[in-house]
mmCIF file of C-alpha atoms in Angstrom:
data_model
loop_
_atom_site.group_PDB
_atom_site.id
_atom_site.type_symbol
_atom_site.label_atom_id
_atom_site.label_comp_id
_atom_site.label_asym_id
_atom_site.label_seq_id
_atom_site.Cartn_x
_atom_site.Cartn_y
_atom_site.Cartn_z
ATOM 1 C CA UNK O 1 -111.993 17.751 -247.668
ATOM 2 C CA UNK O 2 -108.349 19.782 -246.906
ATOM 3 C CA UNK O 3 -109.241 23.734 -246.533
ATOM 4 C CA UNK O 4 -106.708 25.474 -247.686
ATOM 5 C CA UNK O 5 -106.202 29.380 -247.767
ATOM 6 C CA UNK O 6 -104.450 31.809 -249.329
ATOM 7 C CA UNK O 7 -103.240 35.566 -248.609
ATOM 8 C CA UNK O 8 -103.401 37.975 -250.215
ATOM 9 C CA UNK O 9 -105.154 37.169 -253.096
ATOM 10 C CA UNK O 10 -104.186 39.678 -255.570
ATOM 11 C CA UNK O 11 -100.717 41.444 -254.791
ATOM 12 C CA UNK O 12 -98.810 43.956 -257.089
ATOM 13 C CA UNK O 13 -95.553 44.909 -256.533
ATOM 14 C CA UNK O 14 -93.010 46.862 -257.815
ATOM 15 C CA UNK O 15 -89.176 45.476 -258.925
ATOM 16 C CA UNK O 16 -86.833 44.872 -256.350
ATOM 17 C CA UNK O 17 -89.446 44.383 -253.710
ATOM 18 C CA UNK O 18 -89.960 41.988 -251.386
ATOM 19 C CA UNK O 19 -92.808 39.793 -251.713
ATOM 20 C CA UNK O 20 -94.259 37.158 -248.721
ATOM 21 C CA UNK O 21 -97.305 34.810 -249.879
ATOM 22 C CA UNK O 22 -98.595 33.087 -247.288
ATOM 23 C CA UNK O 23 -100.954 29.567 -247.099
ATOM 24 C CA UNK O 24 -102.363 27.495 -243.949
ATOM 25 C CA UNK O 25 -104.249 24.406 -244.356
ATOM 26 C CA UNK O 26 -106.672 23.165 -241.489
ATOM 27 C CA UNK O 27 -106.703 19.518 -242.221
ATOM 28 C CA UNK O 28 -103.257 18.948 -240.749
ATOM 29 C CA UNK O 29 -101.707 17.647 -243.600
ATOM 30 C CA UNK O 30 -97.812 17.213 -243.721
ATOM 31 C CA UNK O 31 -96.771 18.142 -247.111
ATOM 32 C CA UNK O 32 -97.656 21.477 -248.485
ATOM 33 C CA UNK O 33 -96.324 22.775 -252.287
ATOM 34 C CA UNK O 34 -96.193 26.063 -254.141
ATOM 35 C CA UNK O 35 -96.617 25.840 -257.750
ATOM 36 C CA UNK O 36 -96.762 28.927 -260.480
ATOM 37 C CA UNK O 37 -99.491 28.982 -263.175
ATOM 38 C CA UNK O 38 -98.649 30.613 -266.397
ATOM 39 C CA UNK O 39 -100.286 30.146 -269.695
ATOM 40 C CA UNK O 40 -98.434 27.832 -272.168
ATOM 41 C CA UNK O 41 -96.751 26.167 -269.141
ATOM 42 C CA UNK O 42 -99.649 24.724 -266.758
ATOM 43 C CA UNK O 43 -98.621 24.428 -263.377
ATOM 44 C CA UNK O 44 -94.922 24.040 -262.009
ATOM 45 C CA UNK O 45 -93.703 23.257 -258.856
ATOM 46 C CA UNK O 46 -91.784 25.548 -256.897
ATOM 47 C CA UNK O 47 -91.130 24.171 -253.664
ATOM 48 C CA UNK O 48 -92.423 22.142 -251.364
ATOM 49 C CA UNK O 49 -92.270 20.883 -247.731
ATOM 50 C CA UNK O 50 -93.097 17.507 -245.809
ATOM 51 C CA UNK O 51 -93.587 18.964 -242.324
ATOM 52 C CA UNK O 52 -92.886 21.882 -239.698
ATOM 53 C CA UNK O 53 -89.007 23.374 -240.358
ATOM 54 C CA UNK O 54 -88.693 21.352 -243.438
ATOM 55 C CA UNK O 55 -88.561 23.278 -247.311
ATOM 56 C CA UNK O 56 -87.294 21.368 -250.482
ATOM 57 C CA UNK O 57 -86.499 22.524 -254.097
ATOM 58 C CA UNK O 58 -89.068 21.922 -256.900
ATOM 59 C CA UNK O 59 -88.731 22.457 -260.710
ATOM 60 C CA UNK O 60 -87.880 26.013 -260.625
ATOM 61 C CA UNK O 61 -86.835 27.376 -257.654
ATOM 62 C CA UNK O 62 -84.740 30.460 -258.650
ATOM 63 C CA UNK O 63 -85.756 33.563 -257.112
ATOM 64 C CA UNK O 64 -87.898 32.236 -254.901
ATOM 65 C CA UNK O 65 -87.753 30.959 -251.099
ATOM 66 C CA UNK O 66 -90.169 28.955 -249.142
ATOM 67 C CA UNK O 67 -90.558 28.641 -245.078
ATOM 68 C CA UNK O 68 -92.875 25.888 -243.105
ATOM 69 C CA UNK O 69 -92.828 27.700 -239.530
ATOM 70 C CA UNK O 70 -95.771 25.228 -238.290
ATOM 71 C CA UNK O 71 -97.575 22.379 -239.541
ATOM 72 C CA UNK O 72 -100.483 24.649 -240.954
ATOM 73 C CA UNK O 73 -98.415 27.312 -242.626
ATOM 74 C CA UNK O 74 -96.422 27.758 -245.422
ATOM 75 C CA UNK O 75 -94.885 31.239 -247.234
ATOM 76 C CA UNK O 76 -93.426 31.563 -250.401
ATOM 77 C CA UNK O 77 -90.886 34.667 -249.887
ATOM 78 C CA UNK O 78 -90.086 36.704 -253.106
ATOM 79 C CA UNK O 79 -86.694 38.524 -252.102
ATOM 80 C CA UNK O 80 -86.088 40.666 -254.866
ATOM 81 C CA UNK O 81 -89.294 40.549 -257.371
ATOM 82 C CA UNK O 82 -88.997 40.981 -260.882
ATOM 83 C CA UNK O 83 -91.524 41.275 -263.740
ATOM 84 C CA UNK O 84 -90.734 37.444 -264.909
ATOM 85 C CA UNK O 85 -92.431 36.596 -261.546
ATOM 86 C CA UNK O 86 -96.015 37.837 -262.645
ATOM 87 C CA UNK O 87 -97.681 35.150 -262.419
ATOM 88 C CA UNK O 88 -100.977 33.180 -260.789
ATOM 89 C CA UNK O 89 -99.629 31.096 -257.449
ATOM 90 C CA UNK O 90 -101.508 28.226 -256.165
ATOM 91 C CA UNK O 91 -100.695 26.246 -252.481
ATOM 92 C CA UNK O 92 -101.794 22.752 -252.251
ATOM 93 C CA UNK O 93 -101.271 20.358 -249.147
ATOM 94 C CA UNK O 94 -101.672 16.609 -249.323
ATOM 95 C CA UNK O 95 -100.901 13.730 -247.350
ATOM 96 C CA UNK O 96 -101.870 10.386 -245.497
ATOM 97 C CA UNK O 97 -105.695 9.950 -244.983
ATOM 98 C CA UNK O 98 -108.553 8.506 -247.269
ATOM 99 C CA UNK O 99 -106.990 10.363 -250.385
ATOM 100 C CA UNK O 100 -103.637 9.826 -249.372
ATOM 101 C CA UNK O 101 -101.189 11.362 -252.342
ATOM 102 C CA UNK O 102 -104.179 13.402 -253.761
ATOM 103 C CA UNK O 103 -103.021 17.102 -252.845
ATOM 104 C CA UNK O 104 -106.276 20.095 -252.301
ATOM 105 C CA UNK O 105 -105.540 23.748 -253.804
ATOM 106 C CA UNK O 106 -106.054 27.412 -252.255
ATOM 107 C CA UNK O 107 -107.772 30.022 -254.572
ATOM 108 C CA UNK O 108 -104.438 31.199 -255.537
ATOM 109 C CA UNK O 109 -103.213 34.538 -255.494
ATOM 110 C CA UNK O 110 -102.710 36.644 -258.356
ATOM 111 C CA UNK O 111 -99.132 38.559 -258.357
ATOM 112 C CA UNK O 112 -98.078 41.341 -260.656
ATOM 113 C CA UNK O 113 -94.997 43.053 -260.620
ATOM 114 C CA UNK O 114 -93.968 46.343 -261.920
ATOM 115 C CA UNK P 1 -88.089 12.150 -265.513
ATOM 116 C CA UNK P 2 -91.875 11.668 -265.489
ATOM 117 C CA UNK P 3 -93.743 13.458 -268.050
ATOM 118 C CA UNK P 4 -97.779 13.956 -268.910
ATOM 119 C CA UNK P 5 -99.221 15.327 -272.051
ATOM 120 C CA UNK P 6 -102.402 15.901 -272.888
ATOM 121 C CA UNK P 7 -102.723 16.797 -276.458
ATOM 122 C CA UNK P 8 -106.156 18.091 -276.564
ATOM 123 C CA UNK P 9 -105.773 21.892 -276.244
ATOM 124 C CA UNK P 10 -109.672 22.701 -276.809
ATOM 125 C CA UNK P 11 -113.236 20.586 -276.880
ATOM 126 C CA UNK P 12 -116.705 21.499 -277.772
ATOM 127 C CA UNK P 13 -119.402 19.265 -276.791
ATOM 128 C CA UNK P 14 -123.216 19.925 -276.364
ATOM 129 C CA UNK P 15 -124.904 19.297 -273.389
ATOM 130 C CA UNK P 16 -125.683 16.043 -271.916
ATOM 131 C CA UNK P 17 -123.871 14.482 -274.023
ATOM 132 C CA UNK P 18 -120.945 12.151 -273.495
ATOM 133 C CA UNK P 19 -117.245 13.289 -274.067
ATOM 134 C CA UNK P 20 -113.741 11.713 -273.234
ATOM 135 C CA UNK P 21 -110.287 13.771 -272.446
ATOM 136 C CA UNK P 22 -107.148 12.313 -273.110
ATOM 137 C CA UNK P 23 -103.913 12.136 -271.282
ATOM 138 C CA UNK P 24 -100.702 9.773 -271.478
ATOM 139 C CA UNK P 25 -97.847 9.359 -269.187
ATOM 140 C CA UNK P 26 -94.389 8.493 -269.044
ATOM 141 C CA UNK P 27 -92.896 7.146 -266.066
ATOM 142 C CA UNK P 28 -89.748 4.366 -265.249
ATOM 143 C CA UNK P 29 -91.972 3.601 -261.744
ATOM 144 C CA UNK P 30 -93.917 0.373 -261.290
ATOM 145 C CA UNK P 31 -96.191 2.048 -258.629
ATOM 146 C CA UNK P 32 -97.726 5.396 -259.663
ATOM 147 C CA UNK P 33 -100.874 7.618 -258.937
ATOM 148 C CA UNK P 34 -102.666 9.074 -261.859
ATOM 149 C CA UNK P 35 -105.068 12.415 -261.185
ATOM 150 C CA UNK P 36 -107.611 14.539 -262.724
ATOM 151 C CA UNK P 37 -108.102 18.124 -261.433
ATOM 152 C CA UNK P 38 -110.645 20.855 -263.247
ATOM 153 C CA UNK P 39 -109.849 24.551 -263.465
ATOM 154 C CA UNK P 40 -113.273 26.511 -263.048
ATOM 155 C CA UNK P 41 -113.589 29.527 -264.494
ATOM 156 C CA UNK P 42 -113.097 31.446 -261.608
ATOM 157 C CA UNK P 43 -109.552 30.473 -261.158
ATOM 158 C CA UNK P 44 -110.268 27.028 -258.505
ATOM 159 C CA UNK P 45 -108.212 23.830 -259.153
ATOM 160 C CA UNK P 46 -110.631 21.151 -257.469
ATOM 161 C CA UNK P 47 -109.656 17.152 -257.496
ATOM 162 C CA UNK P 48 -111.791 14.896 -259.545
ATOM 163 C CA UNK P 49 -110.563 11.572 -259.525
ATOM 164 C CA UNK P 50 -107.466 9.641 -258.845
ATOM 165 C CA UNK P 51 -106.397 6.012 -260.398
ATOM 166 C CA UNK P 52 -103.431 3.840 -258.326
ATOM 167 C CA UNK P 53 -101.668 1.698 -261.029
ATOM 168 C CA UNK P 54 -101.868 -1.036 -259.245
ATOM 169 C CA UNK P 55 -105.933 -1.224 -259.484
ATOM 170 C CA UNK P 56 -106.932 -3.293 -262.625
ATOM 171 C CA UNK P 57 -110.549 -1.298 -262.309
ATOM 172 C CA UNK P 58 -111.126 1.721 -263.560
ATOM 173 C CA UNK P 59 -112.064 4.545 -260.814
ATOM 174 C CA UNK P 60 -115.715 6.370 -261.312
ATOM 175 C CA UNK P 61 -116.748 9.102 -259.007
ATOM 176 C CA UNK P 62 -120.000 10.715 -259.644
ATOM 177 C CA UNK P 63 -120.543 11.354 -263.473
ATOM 178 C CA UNK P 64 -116.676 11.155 -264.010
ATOM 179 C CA UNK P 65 -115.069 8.323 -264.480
ATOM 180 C CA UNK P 66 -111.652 7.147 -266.162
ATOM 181 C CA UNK P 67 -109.898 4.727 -268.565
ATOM 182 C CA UNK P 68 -106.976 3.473 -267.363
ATOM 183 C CA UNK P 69 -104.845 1.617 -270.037
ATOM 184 C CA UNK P 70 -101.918 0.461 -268.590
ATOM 185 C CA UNK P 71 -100.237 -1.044 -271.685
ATOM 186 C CA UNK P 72 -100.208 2.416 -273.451
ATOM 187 C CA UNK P 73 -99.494 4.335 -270.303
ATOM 188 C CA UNK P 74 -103.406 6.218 -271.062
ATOM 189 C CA UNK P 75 -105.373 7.136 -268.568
ATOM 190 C CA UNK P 76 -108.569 9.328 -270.210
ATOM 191 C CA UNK P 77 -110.977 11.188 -268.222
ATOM 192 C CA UNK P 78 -114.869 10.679 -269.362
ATOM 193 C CA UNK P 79 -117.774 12.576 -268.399
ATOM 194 C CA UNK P 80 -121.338 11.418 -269.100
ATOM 195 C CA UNK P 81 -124.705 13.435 -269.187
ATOM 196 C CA UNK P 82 -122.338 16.668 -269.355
ATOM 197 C CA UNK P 83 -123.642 20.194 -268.057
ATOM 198 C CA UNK P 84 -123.080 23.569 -268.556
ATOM 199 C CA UNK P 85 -120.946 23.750 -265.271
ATOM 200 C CA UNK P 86 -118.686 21.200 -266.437
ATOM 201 C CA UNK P 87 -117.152 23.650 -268.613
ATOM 202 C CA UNK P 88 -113.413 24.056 -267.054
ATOM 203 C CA UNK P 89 -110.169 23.227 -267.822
ATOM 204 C CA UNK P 90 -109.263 19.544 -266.849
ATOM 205 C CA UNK P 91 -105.607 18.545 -265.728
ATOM 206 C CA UNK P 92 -104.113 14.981 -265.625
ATOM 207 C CA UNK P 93 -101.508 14.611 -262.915
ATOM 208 C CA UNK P 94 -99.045 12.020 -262.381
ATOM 209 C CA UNK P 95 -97.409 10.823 -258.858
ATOM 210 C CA UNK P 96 -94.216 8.623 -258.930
ATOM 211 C CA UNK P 97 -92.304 6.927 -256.048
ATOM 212 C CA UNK P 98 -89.234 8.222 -256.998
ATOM 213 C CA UNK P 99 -87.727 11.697 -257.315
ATOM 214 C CA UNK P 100 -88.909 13.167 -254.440
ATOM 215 C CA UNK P 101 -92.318 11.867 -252.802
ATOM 216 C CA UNK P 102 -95.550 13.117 -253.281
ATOM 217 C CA UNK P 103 -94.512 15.505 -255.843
ATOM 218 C CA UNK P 104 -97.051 15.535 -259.023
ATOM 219 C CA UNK P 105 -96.367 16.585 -262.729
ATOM 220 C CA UNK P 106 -99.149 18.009 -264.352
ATOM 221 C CA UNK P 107 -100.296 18.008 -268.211
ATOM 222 C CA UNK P 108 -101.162 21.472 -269.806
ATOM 223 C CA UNK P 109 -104.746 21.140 -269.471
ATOM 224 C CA UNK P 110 -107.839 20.317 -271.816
ATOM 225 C CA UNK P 111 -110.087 23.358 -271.976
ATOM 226 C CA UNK P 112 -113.729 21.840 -272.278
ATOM 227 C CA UNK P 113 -116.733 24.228 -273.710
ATOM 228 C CA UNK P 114 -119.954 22.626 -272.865
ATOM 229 C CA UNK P 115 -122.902 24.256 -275.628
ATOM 230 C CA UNK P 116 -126.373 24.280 -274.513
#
């Protein structure tokens, strides 16, 4: 099963700030995804990435960047945080093996900003 | 666009008893990958289950398993003998081909209160 971490795991922050959440998966999977959880609007992708150097757009991408320096990390980079970006994040990687398509979850990390 | 809805918001069933979640999808793929995550109550999102359209039988894993209707685009999530630690919230999760690969669109989640 895909082990997948998360740091930090609660974060506050104050307007204007600059925000780095950071994930790494041991199971050396290639695709890794950020999504936001907010109540009323389940889970929504962010970005998303299919290997080392490679970041694509998901649903709602404004405001936020991503970066996939290795094959094991991935960072969601808040430049300039604002309240609207409160929220609960979750990483998830997936890709080929027995499951292939089924993506695993980190514990998520709880943001508030200020 | 895919889209999954899953129109139970709330479900209260006793223990050990039998209950089924629903979910329906909409999708212009012929090859798709249907999921069920639960939410514990501490926050975790942990895969259940998973159903490839292509497979005519119906996946079972454990005391979950699913009904897949492919005519009515349905795929329902049922749990037998339920226990107390099978209260969570349950997500369906859809997987095209198309529109970007690998990417899933989740339903807003059944919350499911098991009563002792």
């Amino acid at each position: 099963e895909a082990a997948v971490t998360q740091s930090p795991r609660n974060k506050v922050a104050v307007t204007g700030g600059k925000v780095t959440l950071s994930c790494n998966q041991t199971n050396n999977h290639n695709n890794m995804y950020w999504y936001r959880q907010d109540t009323g609007h389940g889970l929504r992708l962010i970005h998303y990435s299919y290997g080392a150097g490679s970041t694509e757009k998901g649903d709602i991408p404004d405001g936020y960047k991503a970066s996939r320096p290795s094959q094991e990390n991935f960072s969601l980079i808040l430049e300039l945080a604002t309240p609207s970006q409160t929220s609960v994040y979750f990483c998830a990687s997936g890709g080929l093996g027995d499951n292939q398509d089924t993506q695993y979850f980190g514990p998520g990390t709880r943001l508030l900003v200020l | 666009a895919q889209k999954v809805t899953q129109t139970q918001t709330s479900i209260s069933v006793m223990e050990k008893t039998t209950v089924t979640m629903d979910c329906v999808y909409e999708t212009q793929d012929s090859s798709y990958f249907l999921f069920w995550y639960k939410q514990t109550a501490s926050g975790e999102i942990v895969f259940l289950i998973r159903q490839d359209s292509y497979k005519k039988e119906n996946a079972t894993v454990g005391h979950y398993s699913l009904n897949f209707q492919k005519p009515k685009s349905s795929i329902g999530l049922i749990i037998t003998a339920t226990q107390i630690e099978d209260s969570a919230v349950y997500f369906c999760a859809m997987r095209g081909n198309t529109g970007g690969a690998d990417r899933l669109t989740f339903g807003k989640g059944t919350q499911l209160i098991i009563q002792p």
